[in-house]
PDB file of C-alpha atoms in Angstrom:
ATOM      1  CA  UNK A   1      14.622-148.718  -2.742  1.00  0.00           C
ATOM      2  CA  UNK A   2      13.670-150.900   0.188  1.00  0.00           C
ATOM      3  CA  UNK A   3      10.649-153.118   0.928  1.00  0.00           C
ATOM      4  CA  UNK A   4       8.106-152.505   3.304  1.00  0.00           C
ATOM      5  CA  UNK A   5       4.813-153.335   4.357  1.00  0.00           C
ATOM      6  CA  UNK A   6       3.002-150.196   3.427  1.00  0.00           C
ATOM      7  CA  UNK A   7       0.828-149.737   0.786  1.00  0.00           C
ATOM      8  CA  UNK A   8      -0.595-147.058  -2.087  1.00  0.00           C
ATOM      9  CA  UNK A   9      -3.687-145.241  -2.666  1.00  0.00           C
ATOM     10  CA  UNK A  10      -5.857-144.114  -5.684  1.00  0.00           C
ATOM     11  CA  UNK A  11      -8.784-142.348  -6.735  1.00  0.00           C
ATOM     12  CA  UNK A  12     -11.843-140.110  -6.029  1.00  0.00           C
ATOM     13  CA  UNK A  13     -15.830-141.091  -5.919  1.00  0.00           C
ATOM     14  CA  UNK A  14     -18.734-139.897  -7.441  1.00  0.00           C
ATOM     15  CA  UNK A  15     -20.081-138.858  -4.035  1.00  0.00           C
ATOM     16  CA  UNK A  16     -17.445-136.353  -4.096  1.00  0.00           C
ATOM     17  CA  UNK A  17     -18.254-134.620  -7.659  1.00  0.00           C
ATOM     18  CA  UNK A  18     -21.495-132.860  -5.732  1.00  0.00           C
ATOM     19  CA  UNK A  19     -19.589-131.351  -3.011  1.00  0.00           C
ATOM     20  CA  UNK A  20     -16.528-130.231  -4.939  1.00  0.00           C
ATOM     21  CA  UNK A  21     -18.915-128.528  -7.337  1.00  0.00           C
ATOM     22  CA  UNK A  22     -20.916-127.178  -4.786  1.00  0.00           C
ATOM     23  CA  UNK A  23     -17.382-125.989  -2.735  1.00  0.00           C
ATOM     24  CA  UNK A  24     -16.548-124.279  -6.448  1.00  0.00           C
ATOM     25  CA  UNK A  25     -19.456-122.310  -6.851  1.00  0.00           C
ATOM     26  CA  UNK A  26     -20.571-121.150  -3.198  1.00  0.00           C
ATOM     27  CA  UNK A  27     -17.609-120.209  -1.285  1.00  0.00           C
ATOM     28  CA  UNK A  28     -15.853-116.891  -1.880  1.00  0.00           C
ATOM     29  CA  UNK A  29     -12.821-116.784  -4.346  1.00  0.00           C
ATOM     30  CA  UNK A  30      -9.831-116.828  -1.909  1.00  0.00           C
ATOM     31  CA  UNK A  31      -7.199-119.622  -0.447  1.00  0.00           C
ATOM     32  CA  UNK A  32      -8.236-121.449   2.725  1.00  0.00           C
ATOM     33  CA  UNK A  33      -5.629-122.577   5.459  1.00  0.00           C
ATOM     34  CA  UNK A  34      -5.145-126.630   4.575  1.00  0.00           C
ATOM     35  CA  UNK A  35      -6.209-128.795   7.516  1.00  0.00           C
ATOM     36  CA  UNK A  36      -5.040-131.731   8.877  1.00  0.00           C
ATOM     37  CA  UNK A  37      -4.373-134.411   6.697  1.00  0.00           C
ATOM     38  CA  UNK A  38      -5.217-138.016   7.746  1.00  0.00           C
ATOM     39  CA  UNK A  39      -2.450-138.872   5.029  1.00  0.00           C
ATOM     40  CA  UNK A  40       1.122-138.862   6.860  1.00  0.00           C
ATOM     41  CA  UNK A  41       2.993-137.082   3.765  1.00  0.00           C
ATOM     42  CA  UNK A  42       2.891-133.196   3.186  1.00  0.00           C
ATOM     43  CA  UNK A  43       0.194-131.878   0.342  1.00  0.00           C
ATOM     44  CA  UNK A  44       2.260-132.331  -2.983  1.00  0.00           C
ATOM     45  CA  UNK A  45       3.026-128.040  -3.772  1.00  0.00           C
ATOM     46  CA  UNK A  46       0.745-128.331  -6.641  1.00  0.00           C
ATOM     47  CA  UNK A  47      -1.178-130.562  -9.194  1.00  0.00           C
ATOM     48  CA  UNK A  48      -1.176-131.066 -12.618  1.00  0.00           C
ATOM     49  CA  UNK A  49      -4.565-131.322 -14.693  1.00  0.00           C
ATOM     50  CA  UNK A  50      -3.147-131.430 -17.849  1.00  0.00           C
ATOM     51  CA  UNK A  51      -3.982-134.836 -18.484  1.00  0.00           C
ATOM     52  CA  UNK A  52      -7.476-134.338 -18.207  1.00  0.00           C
ATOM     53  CA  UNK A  53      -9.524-136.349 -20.641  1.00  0.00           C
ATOM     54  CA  UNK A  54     -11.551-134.588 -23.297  1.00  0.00           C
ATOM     55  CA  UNK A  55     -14.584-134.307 -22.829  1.00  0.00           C
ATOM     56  CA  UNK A  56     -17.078-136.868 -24.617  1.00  0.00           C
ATOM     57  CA  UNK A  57     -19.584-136.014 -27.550  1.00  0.00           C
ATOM     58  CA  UNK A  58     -22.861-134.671 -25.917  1.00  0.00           C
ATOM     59  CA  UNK A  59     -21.286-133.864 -22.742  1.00  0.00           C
ATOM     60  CA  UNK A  60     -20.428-130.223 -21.224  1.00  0.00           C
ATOM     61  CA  UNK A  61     -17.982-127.976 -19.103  1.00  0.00           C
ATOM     62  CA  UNK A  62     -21.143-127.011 -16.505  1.00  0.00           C
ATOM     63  CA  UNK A  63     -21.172-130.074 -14.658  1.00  0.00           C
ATOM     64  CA  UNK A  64     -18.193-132.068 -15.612  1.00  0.00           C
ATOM     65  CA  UNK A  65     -15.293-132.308 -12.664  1.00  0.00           C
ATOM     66  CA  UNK A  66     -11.317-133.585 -13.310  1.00  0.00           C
ATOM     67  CA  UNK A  67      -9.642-135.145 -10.729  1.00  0.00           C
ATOM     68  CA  UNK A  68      -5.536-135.054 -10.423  1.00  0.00           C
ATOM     69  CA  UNK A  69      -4.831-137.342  -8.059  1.00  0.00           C
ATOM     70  CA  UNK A  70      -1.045-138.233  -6.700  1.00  0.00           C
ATOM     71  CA  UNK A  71      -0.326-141.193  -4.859  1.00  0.00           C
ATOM     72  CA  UNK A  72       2.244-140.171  -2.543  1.00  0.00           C
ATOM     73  CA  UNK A  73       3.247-143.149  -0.407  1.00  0.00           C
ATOM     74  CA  UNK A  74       2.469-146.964   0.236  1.00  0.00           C
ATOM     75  CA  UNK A  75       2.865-150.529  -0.420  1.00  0.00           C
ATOM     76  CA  UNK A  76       2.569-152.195  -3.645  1.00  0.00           C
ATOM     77  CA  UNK A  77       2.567-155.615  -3.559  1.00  0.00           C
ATOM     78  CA  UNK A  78       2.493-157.937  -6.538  1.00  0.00           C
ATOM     79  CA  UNK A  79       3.177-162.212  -5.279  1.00  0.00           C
ATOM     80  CA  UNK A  80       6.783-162.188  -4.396  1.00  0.00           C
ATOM     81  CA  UNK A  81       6.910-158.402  -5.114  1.00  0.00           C
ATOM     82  CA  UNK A  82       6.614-156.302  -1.781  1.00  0.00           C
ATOM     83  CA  UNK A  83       7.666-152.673  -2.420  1.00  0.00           C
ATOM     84  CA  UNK A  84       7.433-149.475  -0.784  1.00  0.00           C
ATOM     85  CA  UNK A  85       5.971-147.110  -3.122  1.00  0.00           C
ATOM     86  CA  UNK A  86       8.042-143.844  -2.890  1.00  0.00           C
ATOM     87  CA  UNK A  87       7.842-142.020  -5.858  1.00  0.00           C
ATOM     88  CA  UNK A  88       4.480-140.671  -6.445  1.00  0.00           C
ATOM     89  CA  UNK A  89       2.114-142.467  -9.009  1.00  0.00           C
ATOM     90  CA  UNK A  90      -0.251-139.472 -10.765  1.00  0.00           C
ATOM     91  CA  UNK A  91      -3.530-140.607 -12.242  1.00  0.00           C
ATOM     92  CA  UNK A  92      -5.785-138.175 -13.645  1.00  0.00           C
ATOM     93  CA  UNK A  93      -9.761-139.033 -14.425  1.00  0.00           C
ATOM     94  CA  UNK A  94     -12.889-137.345 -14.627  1.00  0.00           C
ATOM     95  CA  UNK A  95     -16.924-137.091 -14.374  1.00  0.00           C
ATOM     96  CA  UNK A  96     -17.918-136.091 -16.886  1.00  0.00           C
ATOM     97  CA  UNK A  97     -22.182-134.940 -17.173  1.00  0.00           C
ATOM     98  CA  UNK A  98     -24.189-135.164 -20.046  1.00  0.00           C
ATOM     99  CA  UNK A  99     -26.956-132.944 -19.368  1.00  0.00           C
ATOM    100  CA  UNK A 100     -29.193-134.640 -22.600  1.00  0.00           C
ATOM    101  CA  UNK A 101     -29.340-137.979 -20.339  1.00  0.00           C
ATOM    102  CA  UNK A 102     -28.719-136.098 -17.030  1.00  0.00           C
ATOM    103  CA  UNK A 103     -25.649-138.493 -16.198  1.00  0.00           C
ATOM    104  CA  UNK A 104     -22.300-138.575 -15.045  1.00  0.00           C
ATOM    105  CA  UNK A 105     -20.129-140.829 -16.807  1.00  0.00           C
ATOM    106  CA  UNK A 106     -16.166-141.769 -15.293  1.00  0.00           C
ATOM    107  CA  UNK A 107     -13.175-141.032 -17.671  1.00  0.00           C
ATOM    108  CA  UNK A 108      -9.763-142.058 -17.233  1.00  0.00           C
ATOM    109  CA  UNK A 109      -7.143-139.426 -18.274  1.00  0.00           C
ATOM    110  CA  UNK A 110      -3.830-140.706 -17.832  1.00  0.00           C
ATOM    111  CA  UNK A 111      -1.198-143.203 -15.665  1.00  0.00           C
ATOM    112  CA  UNK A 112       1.852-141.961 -14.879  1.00  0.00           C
ATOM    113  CA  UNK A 113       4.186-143.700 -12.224  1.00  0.00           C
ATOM    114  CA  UNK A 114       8.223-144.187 -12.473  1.00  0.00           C
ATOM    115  CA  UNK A 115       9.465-147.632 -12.100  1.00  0.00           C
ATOM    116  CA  UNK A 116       9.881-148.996  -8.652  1.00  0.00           C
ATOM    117  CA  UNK A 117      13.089-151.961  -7.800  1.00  0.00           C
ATOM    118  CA  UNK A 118      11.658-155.323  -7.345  1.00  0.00           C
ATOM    119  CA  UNK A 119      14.531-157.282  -7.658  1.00  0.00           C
ATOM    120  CA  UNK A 120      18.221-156.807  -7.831  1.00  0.00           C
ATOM    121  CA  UNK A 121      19.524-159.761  -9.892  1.00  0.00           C
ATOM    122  CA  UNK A 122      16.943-161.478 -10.916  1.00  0.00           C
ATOM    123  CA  UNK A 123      17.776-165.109 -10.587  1.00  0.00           C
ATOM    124  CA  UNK A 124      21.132-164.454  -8.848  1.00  0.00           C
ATOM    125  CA  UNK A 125      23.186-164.383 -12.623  1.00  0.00           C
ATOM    126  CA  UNK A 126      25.306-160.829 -12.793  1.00  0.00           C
ATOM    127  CA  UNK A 127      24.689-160.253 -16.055  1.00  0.00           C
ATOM    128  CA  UNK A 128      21.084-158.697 -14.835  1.00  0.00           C
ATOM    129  CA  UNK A 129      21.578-156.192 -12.148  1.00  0.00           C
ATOM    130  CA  UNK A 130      18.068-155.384 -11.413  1.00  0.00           C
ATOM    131  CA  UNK A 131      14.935-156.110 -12.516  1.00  0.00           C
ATOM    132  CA  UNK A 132      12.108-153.027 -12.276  1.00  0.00           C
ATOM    133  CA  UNK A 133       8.340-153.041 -12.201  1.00  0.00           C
ATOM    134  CA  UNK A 134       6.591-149.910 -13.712  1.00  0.00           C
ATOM    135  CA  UNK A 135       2.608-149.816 -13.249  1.00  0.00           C
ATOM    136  CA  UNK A 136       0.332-149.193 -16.160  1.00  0.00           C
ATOM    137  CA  UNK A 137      -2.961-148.486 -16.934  1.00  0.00           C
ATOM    138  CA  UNK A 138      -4.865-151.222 -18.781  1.00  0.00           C
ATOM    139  CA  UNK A 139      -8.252-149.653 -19.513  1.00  0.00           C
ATOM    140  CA  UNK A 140     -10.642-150.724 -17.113  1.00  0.00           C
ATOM    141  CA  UNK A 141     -11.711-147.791 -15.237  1.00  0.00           C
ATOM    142  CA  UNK A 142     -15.203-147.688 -12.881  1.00  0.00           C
ATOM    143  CA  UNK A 143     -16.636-145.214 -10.433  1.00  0.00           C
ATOM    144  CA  UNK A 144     -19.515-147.284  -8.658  1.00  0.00           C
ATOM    145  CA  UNK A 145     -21.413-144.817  -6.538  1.00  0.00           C
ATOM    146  CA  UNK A 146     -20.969-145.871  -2.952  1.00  0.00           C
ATOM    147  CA  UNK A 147     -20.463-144.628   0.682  1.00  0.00           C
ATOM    148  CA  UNK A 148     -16.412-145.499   0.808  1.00  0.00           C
ATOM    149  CA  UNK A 149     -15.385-144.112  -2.428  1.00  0.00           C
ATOM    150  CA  UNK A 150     -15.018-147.400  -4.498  1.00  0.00           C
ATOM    151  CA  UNK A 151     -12.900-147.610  -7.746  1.00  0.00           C
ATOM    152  CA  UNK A 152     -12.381-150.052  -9.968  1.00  0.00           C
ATOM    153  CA  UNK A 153      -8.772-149.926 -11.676  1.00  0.00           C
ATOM    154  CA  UNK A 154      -7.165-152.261 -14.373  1.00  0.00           C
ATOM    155  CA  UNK A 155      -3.486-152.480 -14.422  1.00  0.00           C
ATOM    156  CA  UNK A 156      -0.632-153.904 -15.911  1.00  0.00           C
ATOM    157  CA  UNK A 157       3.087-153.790 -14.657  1.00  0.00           C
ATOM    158  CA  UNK A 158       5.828-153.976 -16.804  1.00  0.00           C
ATOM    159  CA  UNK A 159       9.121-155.592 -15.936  1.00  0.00           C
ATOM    160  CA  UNK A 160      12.288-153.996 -16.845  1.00  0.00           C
ATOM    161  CA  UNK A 161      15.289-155.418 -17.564  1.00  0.00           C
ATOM    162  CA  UNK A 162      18.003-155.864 -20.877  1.00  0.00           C
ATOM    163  CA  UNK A 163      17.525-159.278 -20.500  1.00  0.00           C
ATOM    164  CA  UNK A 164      13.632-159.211 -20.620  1.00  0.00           C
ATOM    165  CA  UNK A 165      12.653-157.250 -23.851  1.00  0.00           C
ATOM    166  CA  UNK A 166      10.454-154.620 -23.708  1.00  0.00           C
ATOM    167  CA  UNK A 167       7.006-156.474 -23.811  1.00  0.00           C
ATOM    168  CA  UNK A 168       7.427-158.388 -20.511  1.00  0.00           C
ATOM    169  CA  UNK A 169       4.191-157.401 -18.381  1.00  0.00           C
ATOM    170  CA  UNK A 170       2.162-158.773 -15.608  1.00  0.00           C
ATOM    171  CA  UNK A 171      -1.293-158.431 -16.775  1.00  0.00           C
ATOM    172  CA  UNK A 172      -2.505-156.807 -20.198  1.00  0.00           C
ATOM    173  CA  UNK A 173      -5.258-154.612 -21.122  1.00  0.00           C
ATOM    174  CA  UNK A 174      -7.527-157.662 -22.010  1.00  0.00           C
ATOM    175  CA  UNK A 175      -6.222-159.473 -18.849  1.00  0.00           C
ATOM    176  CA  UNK A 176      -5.864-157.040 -16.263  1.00  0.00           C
ATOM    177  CA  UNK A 177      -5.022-156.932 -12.336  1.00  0.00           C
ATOM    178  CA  UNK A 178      -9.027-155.800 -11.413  1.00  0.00           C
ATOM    179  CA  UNK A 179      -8.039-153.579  -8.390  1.00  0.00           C
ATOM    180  CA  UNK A 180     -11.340-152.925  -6.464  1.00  0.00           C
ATOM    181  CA  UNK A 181     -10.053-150.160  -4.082  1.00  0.00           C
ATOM    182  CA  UNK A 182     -11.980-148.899  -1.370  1.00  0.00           C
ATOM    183  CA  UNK A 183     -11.509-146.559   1.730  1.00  0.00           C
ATOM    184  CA  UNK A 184     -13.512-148.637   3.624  1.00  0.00           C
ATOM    185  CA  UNK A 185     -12.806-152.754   4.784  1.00  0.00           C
ATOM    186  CA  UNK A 186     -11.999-155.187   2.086  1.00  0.00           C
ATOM    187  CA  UNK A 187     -13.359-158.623   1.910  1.00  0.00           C
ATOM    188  CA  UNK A 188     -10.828-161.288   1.003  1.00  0.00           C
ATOM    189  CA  UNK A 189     -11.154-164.700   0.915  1.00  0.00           C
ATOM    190  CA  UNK A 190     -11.362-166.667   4.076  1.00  0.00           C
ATOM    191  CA  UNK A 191      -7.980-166.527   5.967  1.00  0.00           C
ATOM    192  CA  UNK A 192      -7.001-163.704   4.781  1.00  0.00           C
ATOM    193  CA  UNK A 193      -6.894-160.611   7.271  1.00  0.00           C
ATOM    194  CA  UNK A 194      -9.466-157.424   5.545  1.00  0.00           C
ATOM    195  CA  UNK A 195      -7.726-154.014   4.764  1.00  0.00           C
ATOM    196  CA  UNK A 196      -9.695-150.872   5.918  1.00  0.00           C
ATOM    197  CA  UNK A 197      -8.720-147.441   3.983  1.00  0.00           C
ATOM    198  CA  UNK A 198      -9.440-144.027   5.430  1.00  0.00           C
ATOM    199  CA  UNK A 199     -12.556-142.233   4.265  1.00  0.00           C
ATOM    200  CA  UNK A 200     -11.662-139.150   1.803  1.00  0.00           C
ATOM    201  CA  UNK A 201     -11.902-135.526   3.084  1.00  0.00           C
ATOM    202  CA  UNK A 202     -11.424-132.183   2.597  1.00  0.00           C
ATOM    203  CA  UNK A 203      -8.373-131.126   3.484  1.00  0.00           C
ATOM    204  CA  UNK A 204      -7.110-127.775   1.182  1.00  0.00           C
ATOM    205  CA  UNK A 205      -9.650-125.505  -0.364  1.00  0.00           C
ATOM    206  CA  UNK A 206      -7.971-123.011  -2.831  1.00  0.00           C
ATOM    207  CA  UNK A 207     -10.511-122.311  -5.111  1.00  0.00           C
ATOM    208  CA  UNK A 208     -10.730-122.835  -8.269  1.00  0.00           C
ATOM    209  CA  UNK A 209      -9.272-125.992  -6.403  1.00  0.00           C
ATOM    210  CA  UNK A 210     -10.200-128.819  -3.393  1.00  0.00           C
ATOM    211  CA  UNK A 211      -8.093-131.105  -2.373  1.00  0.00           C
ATOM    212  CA  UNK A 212      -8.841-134.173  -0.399  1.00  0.00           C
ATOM    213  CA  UNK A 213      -6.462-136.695   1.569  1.00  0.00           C
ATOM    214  CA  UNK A 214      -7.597-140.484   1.286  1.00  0.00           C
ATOM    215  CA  UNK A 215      -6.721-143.896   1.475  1.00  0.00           C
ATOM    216  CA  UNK A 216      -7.336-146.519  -0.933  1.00  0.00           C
ATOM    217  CA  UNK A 217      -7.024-150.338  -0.577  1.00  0.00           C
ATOM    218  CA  UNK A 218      -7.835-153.606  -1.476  1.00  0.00           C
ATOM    219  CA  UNK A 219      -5.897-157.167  -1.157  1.00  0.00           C
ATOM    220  CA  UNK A 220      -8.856-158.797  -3.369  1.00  0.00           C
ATOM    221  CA  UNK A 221      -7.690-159.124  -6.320  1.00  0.00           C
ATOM    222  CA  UNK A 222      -6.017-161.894  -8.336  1.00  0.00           C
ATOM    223  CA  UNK A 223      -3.022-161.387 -10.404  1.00  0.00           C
ATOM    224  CA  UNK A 224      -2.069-163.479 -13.691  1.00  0.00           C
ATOM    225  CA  UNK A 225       1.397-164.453 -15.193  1.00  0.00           C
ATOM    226  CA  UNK A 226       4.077-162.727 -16.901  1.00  0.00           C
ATOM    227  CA  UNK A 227       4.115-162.765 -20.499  1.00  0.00           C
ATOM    228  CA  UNK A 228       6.033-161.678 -23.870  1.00  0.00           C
ATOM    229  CA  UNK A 229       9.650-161.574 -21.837  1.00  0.00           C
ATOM    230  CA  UNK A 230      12.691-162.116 -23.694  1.00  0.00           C
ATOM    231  CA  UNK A 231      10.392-162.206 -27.166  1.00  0.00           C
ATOM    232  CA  UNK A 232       7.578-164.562 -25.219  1.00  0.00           C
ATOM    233  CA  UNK A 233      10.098-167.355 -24.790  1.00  0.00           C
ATOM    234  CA  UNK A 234       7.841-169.444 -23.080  1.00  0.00           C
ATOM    235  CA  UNK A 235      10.956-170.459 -20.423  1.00  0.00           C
ATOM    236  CA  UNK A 236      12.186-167.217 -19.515  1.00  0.00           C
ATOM    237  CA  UNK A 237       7.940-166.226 -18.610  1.00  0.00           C
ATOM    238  CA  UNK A 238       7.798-169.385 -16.630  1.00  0.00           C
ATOM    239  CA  UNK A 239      11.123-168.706 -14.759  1.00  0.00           C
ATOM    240  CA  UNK A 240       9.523-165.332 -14.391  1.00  0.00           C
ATOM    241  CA  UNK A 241       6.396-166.315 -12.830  1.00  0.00           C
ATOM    242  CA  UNK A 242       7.937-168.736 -10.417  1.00  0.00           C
ATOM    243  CA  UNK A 243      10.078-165.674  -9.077  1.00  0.00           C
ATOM    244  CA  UNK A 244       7.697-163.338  -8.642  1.00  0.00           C
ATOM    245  CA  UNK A 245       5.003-165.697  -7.535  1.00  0.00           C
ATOM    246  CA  UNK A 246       1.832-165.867 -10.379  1.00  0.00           C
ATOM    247  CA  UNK A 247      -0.397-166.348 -11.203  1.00  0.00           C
ATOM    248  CA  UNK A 248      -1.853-166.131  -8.057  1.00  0.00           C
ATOM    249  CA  UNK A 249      -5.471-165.674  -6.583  1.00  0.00           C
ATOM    250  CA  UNK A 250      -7.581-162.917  -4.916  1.00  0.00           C
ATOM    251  CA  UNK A 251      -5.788-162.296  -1.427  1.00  0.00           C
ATOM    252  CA  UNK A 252      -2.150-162.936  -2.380  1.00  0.00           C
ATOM    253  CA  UNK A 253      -1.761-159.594  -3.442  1.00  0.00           C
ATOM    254  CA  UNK A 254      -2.227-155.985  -1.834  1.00  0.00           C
ATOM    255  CA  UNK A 255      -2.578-152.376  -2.257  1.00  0.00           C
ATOM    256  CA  UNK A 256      -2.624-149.367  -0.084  1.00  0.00           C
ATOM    257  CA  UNK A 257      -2.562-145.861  -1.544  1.00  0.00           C
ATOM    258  CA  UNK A 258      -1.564-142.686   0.366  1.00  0.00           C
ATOM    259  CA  UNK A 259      -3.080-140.143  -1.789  1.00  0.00           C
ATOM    260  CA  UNK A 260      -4.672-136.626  -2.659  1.00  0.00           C
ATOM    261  CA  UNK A 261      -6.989-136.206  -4.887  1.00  0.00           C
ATOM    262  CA  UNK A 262      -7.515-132.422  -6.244  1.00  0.00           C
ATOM    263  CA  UNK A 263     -10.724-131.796  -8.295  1.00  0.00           C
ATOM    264  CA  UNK A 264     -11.724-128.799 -10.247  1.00  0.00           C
ATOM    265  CA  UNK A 265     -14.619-128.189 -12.249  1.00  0.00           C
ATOM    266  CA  UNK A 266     -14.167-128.259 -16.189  1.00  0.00           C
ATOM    267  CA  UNK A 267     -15.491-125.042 -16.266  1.00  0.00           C
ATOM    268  CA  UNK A 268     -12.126-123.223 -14.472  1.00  0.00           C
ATOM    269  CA  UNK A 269      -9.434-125.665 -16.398  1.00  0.00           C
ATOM    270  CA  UNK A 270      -6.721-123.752 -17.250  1.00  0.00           C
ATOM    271  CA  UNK A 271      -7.134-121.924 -14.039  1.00  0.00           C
TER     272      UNK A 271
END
C-alpha cells in the first residue's frame, strides 16, 4: 500500500430516512438507470445488509430504515499515520422508529474494515516487517439531525504486529477517537485549513433499494495514545506513541470518506 493525501467517508443522516422511505413506497417496483456519482469510484455491484441491527424493544419494521454503507476510497490519517484507504471499510447502522414515542432512534450494526500498512519496520529492527492498523468500532454512534448529514463515530485502531500482542490499540471503547464527520466544512482549530465533504445524493434507485454517493470528513478530532502493546509494557506503548505521533489534539488528524450509502426499509429486509 502507498500513502496519500486522500481521505475516507462514512455514514448516512436522518434527513435521509424520510426520502428513502418515501422513494420505497411511491415509485413503481422496477430498476432505475444509476446517475452520476459525485464519488470518483464505480457503485460497489451490490450491498450487504446482513449486519443490520435488531431491532429494539417497542420499535417496528413500518418505519425503521438500515443503512449498508461501503467506504470505497480515501485518506485515513492517524499522527504520523497517512494512508490511502483502498480496501473498502463496510459499516452498517440503522433508524430505527418507535411509533409509542413517535421517534427515530440511530443503531449501529457492525464495523468491518481489513487492515491497512502503516509502517514497514517499525522502528527500523528486521525482526518486525510491518506494522498494520485495522479500524474498529468503539461504541459511540450519533445521528444529530442536520442539513450536511452529521455523524458522530467512535473508533479504535488496532496495531498489528508479532511483536505487539494482540491488545495494542489507539483509542478504546471508553476512550475513543470522537470522529464528527460531516459533508459539509469542518471547523478546526485556528491554523488549521477546514475540510468540506460533498453533500449526499441519490444516485441508484433499485427498489427495494437507494443508493446514495457522499463524502464524509472531519480533521477535528483528537486522538489519544497507544496502549496494552507487547502485554502494556509501558516502554514499548511509549516507543509506540512517539512513532506514530499521540496523543495528539483536534486538527492533527484527518478523515475523508468516499462512500455509498444504500438504505432499505426494514420492512423489505431479506429482499
Amino acid at each position: 500500500m502507498k500513502k496519500s493525501k486522500r481521505v475516507a467517508r462514512l455514514a448516512l443522516p436522518l434527513a435521509g430516512v424520510a426520502t428513502a422511505m418515501a422513494l420505497t413506497s411511491a415509485m413503481p417496483a422496477q430498476a432505475a438507470p444509476a446517475l452520476p456519482a459525485l464519488n470518483p469510484d464505480p457503485i460497489p455491484a451490490s450491498f450487504d445488509f446482513s449486519d443490520c441491527p435488531a431491532l429494539l424493544p417497542g420499535y417496528t419494521n413500518a418505519g425503521s430504515v438500515c443503512f449498508s454503507t461501503v467506504v470505497t476510497s480515501g485518506t485515513f490519517k492517524l499522527g504520523n499515520f497517512d494512508q490511502t484507504i483502498d480496501q473498502p471499510i463496510r459499516m452498517t447502522f440503522a433508524t430505527q422508529y418507535n411509533p409509542t414515542e413517535r421517534k427515530n432512534t440511530p443503531v449501529f450494526g457492525k464495523m468491518r474494515a481489513e487492515k491497512m500498512l502503516v509502517q514497514p519496520g517499525l522502528f527500523g529492527d528486521p525482526f518486525l516487517s510491518a506494522v498494520y492498523a485495522q479500524p474498529e468500532f468503539a461504541g459511540l454512534f450519533e445521528m444529530p439531525p442536520s442539513t450536511d448529514y452529521k455523524l458522530k463515530l467512535g473508533l479504535k485502531v488496532r496495531l498489528i504486529n508479532p511483536l505487539l500482542g494482540g491488545s495494542c490499540r489507539i483509542g478504546s471503547d471508553s476512550n475513543p477517537i470522537t470522529l464528527n464527520l460531516t459533508t459539509g466544512t469542518t471547523s478546526p482549530p485556528a491554523g488549521v485549513e477546514p475540510l468540506t465533504g460533498e453533500a449526499a445524493q441519490i444516485v441508484k434507485v433499485e427498489l427495494p433499494m437507494v443508493v446514495r454517493s457522499a463524502k464524509h470528513v472531519d480533521n477535528t478530532a483528537p486522538a489519544p495514545g497507544a496502549k496494552g502493546c507487547a502485554l502494556n509494557g509501558g516502554l514499548v506503548n511509549s516507543v509506540v506513541n512517539l512513532v506514530a505521533g499521540l496523543p495528539n489534539d483536534a486538527g492533527d488528524n484527518a478523515m475523508v470518506f468516499n462512500e455509498y450509502i444504500a438504505s432499505k426499509s426494514y420492512t423489505a429486509l431479506g429482499s
